[in-house]
Coordinates of C-alpha atoms in Angstrom, one line a residue:
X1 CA 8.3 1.2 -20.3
X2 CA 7.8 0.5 -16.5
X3 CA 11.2 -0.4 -14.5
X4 CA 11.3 -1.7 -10.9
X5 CA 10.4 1.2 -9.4
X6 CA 7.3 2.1 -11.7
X7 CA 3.9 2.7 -10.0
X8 CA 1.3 0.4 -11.4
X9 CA -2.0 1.0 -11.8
X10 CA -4.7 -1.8 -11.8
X11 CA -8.4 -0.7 -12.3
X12 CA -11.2 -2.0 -14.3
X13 CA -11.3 -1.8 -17.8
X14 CA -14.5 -2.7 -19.4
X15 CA -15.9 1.1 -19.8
X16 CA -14.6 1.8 -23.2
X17 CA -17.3 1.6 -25.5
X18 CA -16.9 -1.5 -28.2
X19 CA -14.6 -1.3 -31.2
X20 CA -17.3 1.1 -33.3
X21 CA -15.0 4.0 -34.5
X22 CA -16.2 6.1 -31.5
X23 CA -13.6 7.5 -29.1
X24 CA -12.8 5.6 -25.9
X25 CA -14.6 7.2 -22.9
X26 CA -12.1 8.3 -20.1
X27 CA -12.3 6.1 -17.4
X28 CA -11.1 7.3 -13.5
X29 CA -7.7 5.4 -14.2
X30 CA -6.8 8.1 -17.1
X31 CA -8.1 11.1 -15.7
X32 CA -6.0 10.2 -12.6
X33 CA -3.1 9.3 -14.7
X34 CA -3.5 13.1 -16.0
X35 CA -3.8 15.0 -13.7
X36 CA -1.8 13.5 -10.6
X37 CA 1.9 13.1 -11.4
X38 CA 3.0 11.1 -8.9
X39 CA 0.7 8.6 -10.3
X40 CA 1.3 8.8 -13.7
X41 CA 2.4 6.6 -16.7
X42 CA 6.0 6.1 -15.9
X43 CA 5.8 7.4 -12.5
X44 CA 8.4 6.0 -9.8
X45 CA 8.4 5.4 -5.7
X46 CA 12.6 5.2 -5.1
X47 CA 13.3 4.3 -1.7
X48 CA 15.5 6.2 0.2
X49 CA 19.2 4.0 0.5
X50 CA 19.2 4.7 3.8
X51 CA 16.0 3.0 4.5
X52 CA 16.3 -0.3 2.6
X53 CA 13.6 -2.6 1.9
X54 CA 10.1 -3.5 3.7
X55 CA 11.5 -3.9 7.6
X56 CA 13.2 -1.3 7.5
X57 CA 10.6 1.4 5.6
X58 CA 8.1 -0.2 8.0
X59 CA 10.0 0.8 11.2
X60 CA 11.5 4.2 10.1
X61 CA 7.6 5.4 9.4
X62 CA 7.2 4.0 13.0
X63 CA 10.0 5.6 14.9
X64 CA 8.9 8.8 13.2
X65 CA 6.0 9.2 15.1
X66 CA 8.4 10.1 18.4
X67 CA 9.8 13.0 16.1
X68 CA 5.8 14.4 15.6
X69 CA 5.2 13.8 19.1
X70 CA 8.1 15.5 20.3
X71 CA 7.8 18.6 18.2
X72 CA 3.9 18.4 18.6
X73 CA 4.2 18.8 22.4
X74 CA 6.6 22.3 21.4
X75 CA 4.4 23.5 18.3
X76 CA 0.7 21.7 18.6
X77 CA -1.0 22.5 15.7
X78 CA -4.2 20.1 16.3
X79 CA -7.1 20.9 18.6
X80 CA -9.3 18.4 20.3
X81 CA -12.8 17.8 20.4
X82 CA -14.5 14.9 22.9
X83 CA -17.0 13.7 20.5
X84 CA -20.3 11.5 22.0
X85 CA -21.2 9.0 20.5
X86 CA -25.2 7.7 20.5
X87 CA -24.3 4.7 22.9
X88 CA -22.7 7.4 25.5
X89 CA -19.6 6.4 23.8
X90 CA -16.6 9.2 23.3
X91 CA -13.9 9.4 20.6
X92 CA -11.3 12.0 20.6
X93 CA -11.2 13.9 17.3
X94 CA -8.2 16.3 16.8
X95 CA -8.7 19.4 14.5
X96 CA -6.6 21.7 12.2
X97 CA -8.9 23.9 10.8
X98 CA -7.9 26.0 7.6
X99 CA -9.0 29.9 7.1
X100 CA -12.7 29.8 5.7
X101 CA -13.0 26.3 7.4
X102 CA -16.6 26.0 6.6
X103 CA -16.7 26.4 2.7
X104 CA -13.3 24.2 2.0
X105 CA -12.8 20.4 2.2
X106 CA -12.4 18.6 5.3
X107 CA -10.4 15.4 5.3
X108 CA -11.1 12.7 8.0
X109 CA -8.2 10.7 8.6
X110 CA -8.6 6.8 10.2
X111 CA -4.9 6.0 11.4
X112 CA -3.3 2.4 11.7
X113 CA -3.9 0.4 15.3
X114 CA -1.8 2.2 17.2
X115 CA -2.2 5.8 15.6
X116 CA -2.4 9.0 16.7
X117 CA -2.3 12.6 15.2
X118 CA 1.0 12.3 15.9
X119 CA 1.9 9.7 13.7
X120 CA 4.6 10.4 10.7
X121 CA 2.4 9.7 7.8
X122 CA 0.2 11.9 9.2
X123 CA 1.6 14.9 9.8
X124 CA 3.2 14.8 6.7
X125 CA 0.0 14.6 4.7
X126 CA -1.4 17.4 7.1
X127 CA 1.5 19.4 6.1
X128 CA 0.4 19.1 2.4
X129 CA -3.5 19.8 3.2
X130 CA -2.5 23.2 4.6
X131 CA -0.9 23.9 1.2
X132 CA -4.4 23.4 -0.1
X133 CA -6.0 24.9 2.5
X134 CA -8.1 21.8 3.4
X135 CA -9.4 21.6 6.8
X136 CA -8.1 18.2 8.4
X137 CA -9.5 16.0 11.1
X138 CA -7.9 12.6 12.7
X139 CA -10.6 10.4 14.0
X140 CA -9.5 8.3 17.0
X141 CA -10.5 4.6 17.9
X142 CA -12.5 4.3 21.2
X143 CA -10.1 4.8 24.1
X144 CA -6.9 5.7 22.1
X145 CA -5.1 8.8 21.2
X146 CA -5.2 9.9 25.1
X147 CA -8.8 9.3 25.7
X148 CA -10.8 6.7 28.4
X149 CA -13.4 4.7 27.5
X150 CA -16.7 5.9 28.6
X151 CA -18.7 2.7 28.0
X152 CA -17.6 -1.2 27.8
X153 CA -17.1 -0.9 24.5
X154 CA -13.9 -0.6 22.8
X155 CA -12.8 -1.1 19.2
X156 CA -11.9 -3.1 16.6
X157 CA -10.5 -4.0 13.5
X158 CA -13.5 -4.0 11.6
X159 CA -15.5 -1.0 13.7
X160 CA -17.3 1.3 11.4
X161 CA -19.9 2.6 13.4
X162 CA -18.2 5.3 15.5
X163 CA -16.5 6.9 12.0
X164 CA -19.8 6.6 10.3
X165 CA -21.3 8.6 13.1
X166 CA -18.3 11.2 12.8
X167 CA -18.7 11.4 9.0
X168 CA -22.8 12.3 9.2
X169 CA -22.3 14.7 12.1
X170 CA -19.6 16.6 10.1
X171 CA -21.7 16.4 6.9
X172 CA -24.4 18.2 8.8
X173 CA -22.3 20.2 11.0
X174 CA -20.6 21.9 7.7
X175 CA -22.6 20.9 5.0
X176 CA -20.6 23.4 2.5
X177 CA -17.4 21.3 3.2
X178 CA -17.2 18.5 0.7
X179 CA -15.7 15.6 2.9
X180 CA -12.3 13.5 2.2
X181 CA -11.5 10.2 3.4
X182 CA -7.9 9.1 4.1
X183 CA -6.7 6.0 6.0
X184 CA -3.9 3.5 7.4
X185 CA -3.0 0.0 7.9
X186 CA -6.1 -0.9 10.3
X187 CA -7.7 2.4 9.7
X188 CA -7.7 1.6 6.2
X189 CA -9.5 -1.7 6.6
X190 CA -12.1 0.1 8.7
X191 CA -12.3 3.2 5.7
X192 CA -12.9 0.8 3.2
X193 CA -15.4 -1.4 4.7
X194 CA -17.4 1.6 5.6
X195 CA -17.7 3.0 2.0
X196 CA -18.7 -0.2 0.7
X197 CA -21.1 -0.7 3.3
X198 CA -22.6 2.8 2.7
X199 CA -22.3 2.2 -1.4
X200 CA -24.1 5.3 -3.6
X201 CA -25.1 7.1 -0.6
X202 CA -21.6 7.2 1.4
X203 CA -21.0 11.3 2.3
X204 CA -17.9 11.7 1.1
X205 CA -16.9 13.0 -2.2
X206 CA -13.8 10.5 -2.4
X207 CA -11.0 8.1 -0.3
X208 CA -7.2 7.3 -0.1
X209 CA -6.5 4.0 1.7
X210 CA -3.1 3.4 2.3
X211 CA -1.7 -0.4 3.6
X212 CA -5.1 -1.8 3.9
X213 CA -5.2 -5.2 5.0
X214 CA -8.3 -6.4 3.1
X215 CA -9.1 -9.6 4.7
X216 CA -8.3 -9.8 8.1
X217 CA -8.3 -13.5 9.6
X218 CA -5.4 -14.2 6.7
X219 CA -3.3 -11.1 8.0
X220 CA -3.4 -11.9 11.5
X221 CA -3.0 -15.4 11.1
X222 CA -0.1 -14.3 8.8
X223 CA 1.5 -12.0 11.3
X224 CA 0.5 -14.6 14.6
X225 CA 2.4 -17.6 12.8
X226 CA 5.9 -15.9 12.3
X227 CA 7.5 -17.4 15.7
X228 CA 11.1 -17.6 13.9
X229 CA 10.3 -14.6 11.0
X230 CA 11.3 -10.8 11.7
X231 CA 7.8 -10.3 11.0
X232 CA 6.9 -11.5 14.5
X233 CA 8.2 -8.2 15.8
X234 CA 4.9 -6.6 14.4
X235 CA 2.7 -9.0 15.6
X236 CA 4.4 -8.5 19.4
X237 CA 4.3 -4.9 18.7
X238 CA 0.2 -4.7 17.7
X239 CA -0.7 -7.0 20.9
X240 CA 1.3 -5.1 23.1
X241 CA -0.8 -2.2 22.1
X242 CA -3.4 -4.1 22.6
X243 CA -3.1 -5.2 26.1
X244 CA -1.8 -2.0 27.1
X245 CA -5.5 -0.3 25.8
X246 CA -6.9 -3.1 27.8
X247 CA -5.7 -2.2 30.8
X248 CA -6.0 1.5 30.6
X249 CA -9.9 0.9 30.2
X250 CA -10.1 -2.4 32.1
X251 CA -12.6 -1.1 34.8
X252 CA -14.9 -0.2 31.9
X253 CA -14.8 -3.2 29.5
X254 CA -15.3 -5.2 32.5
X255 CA -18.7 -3.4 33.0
X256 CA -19.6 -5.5 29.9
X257 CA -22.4 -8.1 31.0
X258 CA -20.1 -11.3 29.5
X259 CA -17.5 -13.3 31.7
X260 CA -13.8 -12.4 31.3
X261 CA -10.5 -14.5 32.0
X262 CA -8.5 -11.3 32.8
X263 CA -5.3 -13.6 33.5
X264 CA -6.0 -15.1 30.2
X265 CA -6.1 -11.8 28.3
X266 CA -3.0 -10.4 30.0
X267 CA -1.3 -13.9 28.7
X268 CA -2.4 -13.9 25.4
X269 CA 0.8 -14.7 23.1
X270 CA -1.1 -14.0 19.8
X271 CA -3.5 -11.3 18.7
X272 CA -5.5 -14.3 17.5
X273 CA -5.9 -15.5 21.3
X274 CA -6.4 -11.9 22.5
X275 CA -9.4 -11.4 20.5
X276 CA -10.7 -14.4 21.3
X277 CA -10.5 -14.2 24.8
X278 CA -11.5 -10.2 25.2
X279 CA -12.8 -8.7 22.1
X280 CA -15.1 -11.1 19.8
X281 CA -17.0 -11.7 23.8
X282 CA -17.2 -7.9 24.3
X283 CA -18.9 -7.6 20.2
X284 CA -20.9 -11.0 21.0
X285 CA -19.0 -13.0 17.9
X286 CA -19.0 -16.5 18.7
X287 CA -15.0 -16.5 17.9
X288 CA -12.2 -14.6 17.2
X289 CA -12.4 -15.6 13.1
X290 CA -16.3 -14.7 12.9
X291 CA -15.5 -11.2 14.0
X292 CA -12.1 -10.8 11.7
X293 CA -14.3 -12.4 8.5
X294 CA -17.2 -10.1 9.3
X295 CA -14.6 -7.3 10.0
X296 CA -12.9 -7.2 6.7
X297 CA -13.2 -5.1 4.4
X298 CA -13.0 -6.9 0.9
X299 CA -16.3 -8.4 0.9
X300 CA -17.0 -5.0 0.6
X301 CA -15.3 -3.9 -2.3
X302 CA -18.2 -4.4 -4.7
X303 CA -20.5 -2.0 -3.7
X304 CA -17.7 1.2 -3.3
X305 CA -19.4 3.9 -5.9
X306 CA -17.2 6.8 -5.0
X307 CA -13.5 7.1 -6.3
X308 CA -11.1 5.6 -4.2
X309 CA -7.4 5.1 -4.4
X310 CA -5.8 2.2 -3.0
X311 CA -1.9 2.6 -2.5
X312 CA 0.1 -0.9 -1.3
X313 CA 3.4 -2.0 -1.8
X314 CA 5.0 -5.4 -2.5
X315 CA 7.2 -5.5 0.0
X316 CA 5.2 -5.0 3.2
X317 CA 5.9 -7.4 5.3
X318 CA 2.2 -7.0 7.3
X319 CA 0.0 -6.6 4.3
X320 CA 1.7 -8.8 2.0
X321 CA 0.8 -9.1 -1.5
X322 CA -0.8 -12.0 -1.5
X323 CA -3.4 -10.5 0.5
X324 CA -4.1 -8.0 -2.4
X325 CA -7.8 -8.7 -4.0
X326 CA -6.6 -7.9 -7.6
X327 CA -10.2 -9.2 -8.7
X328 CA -11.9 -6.1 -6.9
X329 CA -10.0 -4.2 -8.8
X330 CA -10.6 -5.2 -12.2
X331 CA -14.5 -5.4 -11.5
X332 CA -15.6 -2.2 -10.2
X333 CA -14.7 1.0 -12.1
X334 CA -15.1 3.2 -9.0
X335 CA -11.5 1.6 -7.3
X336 CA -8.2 2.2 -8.5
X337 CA -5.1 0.4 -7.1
X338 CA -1.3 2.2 -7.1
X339 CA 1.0 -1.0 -6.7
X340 CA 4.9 0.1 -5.7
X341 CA 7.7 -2.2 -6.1
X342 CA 8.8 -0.8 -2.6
X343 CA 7.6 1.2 0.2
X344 CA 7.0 -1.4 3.4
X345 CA 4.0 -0.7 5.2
X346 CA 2.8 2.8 5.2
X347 CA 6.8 3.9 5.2
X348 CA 7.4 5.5 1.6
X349 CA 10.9 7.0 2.5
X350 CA 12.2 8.1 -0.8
X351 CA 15.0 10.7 -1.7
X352 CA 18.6 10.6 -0.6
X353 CA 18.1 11.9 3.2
X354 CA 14.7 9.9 3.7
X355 CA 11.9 11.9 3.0
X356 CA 7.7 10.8 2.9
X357 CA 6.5 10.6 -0.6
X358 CA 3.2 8.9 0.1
X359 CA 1.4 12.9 0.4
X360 CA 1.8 13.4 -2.8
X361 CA -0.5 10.8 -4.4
X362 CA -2.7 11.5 -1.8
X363 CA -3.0 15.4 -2.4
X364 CA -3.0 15.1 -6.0
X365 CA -5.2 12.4 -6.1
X366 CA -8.6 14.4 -4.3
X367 CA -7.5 17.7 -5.9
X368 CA -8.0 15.7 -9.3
X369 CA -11.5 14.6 -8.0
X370 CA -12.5 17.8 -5.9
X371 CA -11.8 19.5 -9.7
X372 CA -14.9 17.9 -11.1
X373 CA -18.7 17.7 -10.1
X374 CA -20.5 14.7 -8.7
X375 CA -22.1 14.0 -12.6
X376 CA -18.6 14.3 -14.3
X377 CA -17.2 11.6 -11.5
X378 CA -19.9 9.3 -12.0
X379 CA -19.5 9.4 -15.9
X380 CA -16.3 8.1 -15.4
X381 CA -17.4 5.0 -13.8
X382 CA -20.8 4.3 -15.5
X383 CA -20.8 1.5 -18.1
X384 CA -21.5 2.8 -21.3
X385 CA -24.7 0.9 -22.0
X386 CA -26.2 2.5 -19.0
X387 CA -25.1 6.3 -20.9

């Protein structure tokens, strides 16, 4: 019997075979429920008491990223690469390579807006790859993580195209590594879109998206429109980044052949205005809600055909639940959906002393798909009148 702190599952169900006598066919949602106890019937997420509810999960998971950077500067354990890009574009990618690094999996991590390899949830879920010995690799948005822009393009929220680049070079570079995907908050959205838009033939074997936004006119119109709501600290958070990456790369976006109100973009008071007056111009949208509807990743959803795990909870204050497409769910067997009572977004702080609990799922959930072959994976999601 589920309590307030159960983990639900939501994932379709129209694989078993009609009532006939036969035995049900496993579907992903049972296997998972197996095999990865953190995920399993009666399986809980109890936030920390020191950390209560979405705020302040949100911001601990935040302010943990100075404690990774701090020790990171003492003990670095990542390695960079300046990867080029086909447009003369660079992104930074950061390495931590495991012994036998070209025969074991390799998981390409996407962080949230502002994230580096520094970042709390991901150090944490590093810290559980090396257990596995899994090779690990965060990909970095155009002109973040410490690196300049090399062309007038930057990013955004809904960029695939430099992490789909990453993904096939690594897929030929180490073609004996089966490749994981795992993603945050904006990195998430980006994740997601990009398996859906690369449907059966997407390179890797399976994905973990944590916080994902799903559609995201609706979230930043959610986050813009806060003025008298604690949520507005996000909102003033994200576009701060934002202007900030602006003007570390100004002399390059400005290289862009459109016109720019440079006074205007350093007085934007919204993300909404910021994007409409630097970066749907710099992508050629027409407006700011063109590129955030073509940038989101739900009306991708359908055509995902590898296993991925979707972890939200409902009491993020950024990527509310409202915002959840429970539909997608239920329609397509490849997507499975871990829904905690708590957790913020992307915090997790369970235990007594607060302590990450979101690599757990995570591990368990691509050593429970890296146990089985390509064929056994898609049985699981094949309706049984194509068998």
């Amino acid at each position: 019997m589920s309590n307030m702190y159960s983990i639900r599952l939501f994932h379709d169900n129209k694989v078993h075979p009609p009532n006939t006598g036969d035995r049900p066919r496993r579907r992903l949602a049972d296997v998972v429920q197996d095999e990865c106890p953190s995920l399993a019937h009666g399986a809980e997420f109890r936030p920390s008491l020191l950390v209560p509810g979405g705020h302040a999960q949100t911001i601990f998971s935040f302010l943990g990223y100075y404690a990774y950077y701090a020790h990171s500067l003492l003990c670095p354990k990542f390695s960079r690469e300046t990867f080029k890009l086909s447009d003369g574009g660079t992104v930074a990618l950061d390495w931590a390579l495991c012994e036998n690094h070209t025969e074991r999996p390799i998981v390409t991590v996407l962080s949230g807006v502002t994230g580096t390899s520094c970042d709390y949830y991901v150090r944490k879920c590093y810290e559980e790859f090396v257990k596995l010995q899994y090779s690990v690799v965060v990909v970095h948005s155009r002109g973040c993580g410490g690196s300049k822009l090399t062309t007038p393009l930057p990013f955004h929220c809904g960029f695939s195209c430099d992490y789909r680049e990453v993904v096939a070079a690594l897929h030929q570079r180490l073609p004996r590594c089966p490749l994981l995907g795992l993603s945050f908050s904006l990195g998430a959205n980006i994740m997601a879109k990009y398996i859906g838009e690369e449907g059966a033939g997407c390179p890797l074997r399976a994905g973990v998206v944590v916080g994902n936004p799903y559609d995201m006119y609706k979230v930043i119109h959610h986050l813009d429109s806060r003025t008298l709501n604690p949520n507005k600290i996000y909102d003033v958070a994200i576009l701060n980044f934002l202007k900030t990456a602006f003007k570390d790369n100004q002399e390059a976006i400005l290289g862009a052949p459109v016109k720019f109100n440079v006074a205007k973009i350093a007085h934007a008071h919204t993300i909404m205005q910021f994007t409409e007056e630097m970066t749907r111009k710099v992508f050629g949208y027409a407006s700011a809600k063109h590129l955030l509807d073509d940038s989101s990743s739900v009306d991708h959803m359908n055509n995902i055909q590898i296993p991925v795990l979707f972890l939200n909870s409902l009491d993020d204050p950024i990527c509310t639940p409202s915002l959840i497409p429970f539909d997608k769910f239920l329609d397509n067997p490849w997507l499975l959906l871990a829904l905690a009572q708590y957790g913020g977004h992307i915090g997790y702080m369970g235990g007594g002393w607060p302590k990450s609990w979101v690599e757990h799922p995570v591990s368990q959930f691509f050593q429970c798909i890296l146990n089985r072959t390509h064929a056994e994976m898609a049985s699981l999601a094949m309706p049984d009148s194509l068998k």
